[in-house]
Short mmCIF file of C-alpha atoms in Angstrom, two decimals:
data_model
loop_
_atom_site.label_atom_id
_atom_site.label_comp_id
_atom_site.label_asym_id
_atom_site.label_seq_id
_atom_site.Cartn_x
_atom_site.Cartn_y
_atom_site.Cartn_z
CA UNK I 1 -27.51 10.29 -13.99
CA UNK I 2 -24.40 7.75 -14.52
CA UNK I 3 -22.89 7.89 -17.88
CA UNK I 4 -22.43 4.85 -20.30
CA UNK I 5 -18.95 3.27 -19.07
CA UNK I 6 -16.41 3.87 -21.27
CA UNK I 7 -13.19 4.18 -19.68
CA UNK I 8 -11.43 1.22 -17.54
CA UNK I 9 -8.68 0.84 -15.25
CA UNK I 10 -5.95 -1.96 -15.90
CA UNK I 11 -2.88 -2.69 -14.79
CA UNK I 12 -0.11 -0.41 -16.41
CA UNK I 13 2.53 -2.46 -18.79
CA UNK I 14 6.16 -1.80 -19.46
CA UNK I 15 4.50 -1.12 -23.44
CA UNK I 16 2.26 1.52 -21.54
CA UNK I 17 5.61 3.85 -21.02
CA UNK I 18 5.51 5.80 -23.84
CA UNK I 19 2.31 6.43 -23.35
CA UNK I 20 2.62 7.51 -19.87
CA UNK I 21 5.22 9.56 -20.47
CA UNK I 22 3.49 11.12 -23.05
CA UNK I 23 0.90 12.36 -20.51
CA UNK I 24 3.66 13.80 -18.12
CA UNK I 25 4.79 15.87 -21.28
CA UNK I 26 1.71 17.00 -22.05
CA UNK I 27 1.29 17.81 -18.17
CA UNK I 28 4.62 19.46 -17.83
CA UNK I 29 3.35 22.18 -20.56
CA UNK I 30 -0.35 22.73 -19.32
CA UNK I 31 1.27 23.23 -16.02
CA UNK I 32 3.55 25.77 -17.05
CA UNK I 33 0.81 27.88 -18.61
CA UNK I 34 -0.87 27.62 -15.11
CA UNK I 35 1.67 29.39 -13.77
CA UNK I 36 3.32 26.63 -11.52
CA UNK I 37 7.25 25.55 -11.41
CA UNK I 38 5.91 21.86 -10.78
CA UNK I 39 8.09 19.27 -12.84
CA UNK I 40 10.65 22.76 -13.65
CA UNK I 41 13.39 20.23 -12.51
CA UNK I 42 14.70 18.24 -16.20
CA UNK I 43 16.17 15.79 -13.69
CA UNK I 44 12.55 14.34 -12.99
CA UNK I 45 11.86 13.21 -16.11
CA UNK I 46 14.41 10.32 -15.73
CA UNK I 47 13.37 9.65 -12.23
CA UNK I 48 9.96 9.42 -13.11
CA UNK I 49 10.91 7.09 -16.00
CA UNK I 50 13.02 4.32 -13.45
CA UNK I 51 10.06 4.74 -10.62
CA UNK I 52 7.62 4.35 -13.41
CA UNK I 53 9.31 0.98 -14.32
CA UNK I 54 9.08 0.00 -10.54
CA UNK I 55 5.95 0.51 -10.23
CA UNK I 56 4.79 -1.48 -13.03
CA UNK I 57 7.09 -4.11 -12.50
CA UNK I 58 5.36 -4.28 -8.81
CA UNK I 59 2.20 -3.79 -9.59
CA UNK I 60 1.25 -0.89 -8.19
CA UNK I 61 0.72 1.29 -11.41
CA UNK I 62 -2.76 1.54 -13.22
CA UNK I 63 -3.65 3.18 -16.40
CA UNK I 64 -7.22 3.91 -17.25
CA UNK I 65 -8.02 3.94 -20.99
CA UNK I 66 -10.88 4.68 -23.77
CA UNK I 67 -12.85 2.42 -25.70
CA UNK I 68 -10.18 2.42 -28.13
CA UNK I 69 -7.45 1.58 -25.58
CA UNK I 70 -5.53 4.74 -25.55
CA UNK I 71 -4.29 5.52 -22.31
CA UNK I 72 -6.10 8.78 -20.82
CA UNK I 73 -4.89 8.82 -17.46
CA UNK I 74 -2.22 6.93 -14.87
CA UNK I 75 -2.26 6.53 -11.36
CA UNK I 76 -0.13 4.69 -8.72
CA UNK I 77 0.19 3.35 -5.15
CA UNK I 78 4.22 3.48 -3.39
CA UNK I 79 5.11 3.00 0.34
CA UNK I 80 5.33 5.67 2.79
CA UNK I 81 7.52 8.73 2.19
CA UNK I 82 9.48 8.82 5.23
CA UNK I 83 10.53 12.39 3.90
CA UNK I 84 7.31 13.59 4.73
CA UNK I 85 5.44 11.19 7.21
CA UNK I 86 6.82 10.17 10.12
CA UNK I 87 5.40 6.85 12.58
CA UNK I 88 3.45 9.94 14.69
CA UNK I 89 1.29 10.03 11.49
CA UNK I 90 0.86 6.01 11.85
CA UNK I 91 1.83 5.31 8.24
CA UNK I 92 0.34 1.96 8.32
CA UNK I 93 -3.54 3.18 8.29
CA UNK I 94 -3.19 4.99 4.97
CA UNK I 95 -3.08 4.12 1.03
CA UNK I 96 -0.08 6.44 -0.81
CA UNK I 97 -1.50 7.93 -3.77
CA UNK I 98 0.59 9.24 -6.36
CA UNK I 99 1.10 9.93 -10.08
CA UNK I 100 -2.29 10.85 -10.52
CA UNK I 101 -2.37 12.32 -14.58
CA UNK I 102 -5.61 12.87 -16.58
CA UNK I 103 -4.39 13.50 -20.55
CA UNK I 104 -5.76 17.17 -21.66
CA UNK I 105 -7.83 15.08 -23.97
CA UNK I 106 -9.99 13.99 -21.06
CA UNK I 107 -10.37 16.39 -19.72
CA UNK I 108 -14.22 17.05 -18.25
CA UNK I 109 -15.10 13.74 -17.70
CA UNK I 110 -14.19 14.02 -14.26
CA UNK I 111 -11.57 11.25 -14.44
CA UNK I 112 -9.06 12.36 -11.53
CA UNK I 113 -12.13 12.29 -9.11
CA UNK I 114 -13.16 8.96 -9.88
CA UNK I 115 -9.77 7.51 -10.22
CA UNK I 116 -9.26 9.03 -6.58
CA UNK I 117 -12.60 7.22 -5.60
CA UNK I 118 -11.65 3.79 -6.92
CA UNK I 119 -8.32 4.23 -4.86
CA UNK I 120 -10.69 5.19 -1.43
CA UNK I 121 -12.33 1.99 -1.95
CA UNK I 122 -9.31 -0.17 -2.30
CA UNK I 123 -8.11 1.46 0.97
CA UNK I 124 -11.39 0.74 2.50
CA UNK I 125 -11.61 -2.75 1.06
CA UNK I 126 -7.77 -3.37 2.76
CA UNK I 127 -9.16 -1.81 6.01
CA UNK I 128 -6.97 1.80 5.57
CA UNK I 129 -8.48 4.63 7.31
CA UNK I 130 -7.01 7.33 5.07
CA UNK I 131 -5.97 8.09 1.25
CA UNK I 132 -2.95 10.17 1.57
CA UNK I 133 -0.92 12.48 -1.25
CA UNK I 134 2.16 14.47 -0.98
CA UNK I 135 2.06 17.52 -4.22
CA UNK I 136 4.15 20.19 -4.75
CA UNK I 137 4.17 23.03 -2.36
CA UNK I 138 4.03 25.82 -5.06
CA UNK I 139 1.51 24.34 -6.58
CA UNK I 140 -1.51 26.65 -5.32
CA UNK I 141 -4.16 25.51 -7.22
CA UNK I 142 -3.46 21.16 -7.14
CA UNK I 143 -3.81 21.77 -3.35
CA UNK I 144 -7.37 23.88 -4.06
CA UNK I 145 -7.96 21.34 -6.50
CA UNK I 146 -7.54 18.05 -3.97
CA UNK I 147 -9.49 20.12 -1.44
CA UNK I 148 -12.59 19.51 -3.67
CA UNK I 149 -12.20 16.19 -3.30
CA UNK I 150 -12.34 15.83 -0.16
CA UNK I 151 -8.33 15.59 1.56
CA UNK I 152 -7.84 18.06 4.24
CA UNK I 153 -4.16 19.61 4.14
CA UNK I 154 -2.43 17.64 7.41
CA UNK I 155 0.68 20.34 7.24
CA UNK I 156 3.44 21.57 4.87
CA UNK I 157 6.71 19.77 4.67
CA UNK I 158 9.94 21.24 3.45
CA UNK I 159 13.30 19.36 2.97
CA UNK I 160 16.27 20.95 1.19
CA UNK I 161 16.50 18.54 -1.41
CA UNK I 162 12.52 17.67 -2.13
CA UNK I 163 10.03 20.45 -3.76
CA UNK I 164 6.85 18.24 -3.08
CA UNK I 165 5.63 18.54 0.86
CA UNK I 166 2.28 19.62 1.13
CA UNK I 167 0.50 16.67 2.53
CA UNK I 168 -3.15 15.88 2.84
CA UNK I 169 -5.34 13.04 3.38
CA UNK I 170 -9.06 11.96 3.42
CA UNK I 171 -10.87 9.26 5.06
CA UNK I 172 -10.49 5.62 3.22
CA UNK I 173 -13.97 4.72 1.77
CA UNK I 174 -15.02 8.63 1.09
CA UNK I 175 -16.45 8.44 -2.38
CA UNK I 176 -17.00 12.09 -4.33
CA UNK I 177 -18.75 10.54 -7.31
CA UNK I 178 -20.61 7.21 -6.24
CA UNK I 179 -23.07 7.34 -8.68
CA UNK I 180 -19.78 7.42 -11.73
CA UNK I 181 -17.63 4.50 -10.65
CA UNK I 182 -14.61 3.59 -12.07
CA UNK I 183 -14.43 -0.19 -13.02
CA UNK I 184 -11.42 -2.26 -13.68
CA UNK I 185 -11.48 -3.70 -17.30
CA UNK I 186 -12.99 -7.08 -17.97
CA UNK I 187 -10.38 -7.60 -20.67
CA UNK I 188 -7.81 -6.23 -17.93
CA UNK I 189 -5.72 -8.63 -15.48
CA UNK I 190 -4.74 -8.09 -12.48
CA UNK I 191 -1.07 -7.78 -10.60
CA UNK I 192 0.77 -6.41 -7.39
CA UNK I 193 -0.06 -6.62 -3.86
CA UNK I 194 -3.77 -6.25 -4.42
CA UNK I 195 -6.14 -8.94 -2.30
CA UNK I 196 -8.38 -11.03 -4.56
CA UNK I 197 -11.50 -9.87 -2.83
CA UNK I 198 -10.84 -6.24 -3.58
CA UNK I 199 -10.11 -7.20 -7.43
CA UNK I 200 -13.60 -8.76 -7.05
CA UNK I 201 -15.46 -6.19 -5.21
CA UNK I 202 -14.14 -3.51 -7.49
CA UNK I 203 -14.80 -4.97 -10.37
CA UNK I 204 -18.31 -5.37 -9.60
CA UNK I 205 -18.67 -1.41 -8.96
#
């Protein structure tokens, strides 16, 4: 049975920083008590700050929030990492997924999934054939965990100087929860590199 819709996707804002890197915080610690050195490195914090900032300022970050406009969770889109995929993998068919953060507070409602959904579609809608995420190669259980969903691990990845690698895709248009669909909020607008028709056929979902 669909629930009643109470979270949105919008468009991130440079005010939505804090915010977001609230929920990396709050992500760094849970992760920690899973075990994982994911996010060990201080350094990332102000990296993920500037590409934050990017991001936003192209248009390729989203935030979903609650009915009372807190952010719960964060997601972006980015080019190709040519540390990882190379023009054998024909980088061009695929959507980059990355940033993907669901707040502790969340947790349950099966946001990641449908956030990951909502991205499928806008790959379908701009004629991708895959979704495609690089995680950290420690990180057991966020591989398991993307499995569920659907991605199927492509191969592992392992430059000196990067601790992400393990790559995985799944097939544009795959939808895990099609009867819970993510809409993009009414009250939202809309930025970035995003066609009109897939601001309008998302919408509608």
């Amino acid at each position: 049975m669909k629930s009643a819709q109470t979270e949105y996707l919008r468009p991130a804002s440079a005010e939505d920083v804090p915010a977001l890197m609230a929920l990396r915080a709050e992500a760094e610690g849970w992760l920690r008590t899973k075990g994982t050195d994911q996010w060990s490195d201080p350094e990332t914090g102000e990296r993920a700050i500037s590409k934050w900032h990017t991001n936003i300022d192209e248009g390729r970050a989203w935030v979903v929030v609650g009915e009372r406009e807190q952010v719960l969770a964060t997601v972006s889109r980015g080019a190709v990492d040519r540390d990882f995929w190379t023009d054998a993998d024909h980088p061009e068919t695929a959507l980059y997924l990355y940033k993907l953060i669901v707040s502790r507070e969340a947790s349950g409602r099966h946001l990641g999934t449908r956030v990951v959904d909502w991205m499928s579609r806008l790959a379908a809608l701009e004629g991708r054939t895959w979704v495609r995420i690089d995680t950290w190669r420690t990180n057991t259980g966020l591989h398991a965990y993307y499995e569920r969903l659907g991605f199927r691990h492509v191969r592992t990845e392992a430059p000196s100087h990067r601790r992400s690698g393990w790559l995985a895709q799944r097939p544009a248009g795959e939808l895990a929860m099609p009867q819970d669909l993510l809409a993009v909020s009414p009250r939202g607008g809309w930025q970035g590199d995003v066609s009109a028709h897939a601001e309008g056929s998302l919408r509608e979902g």
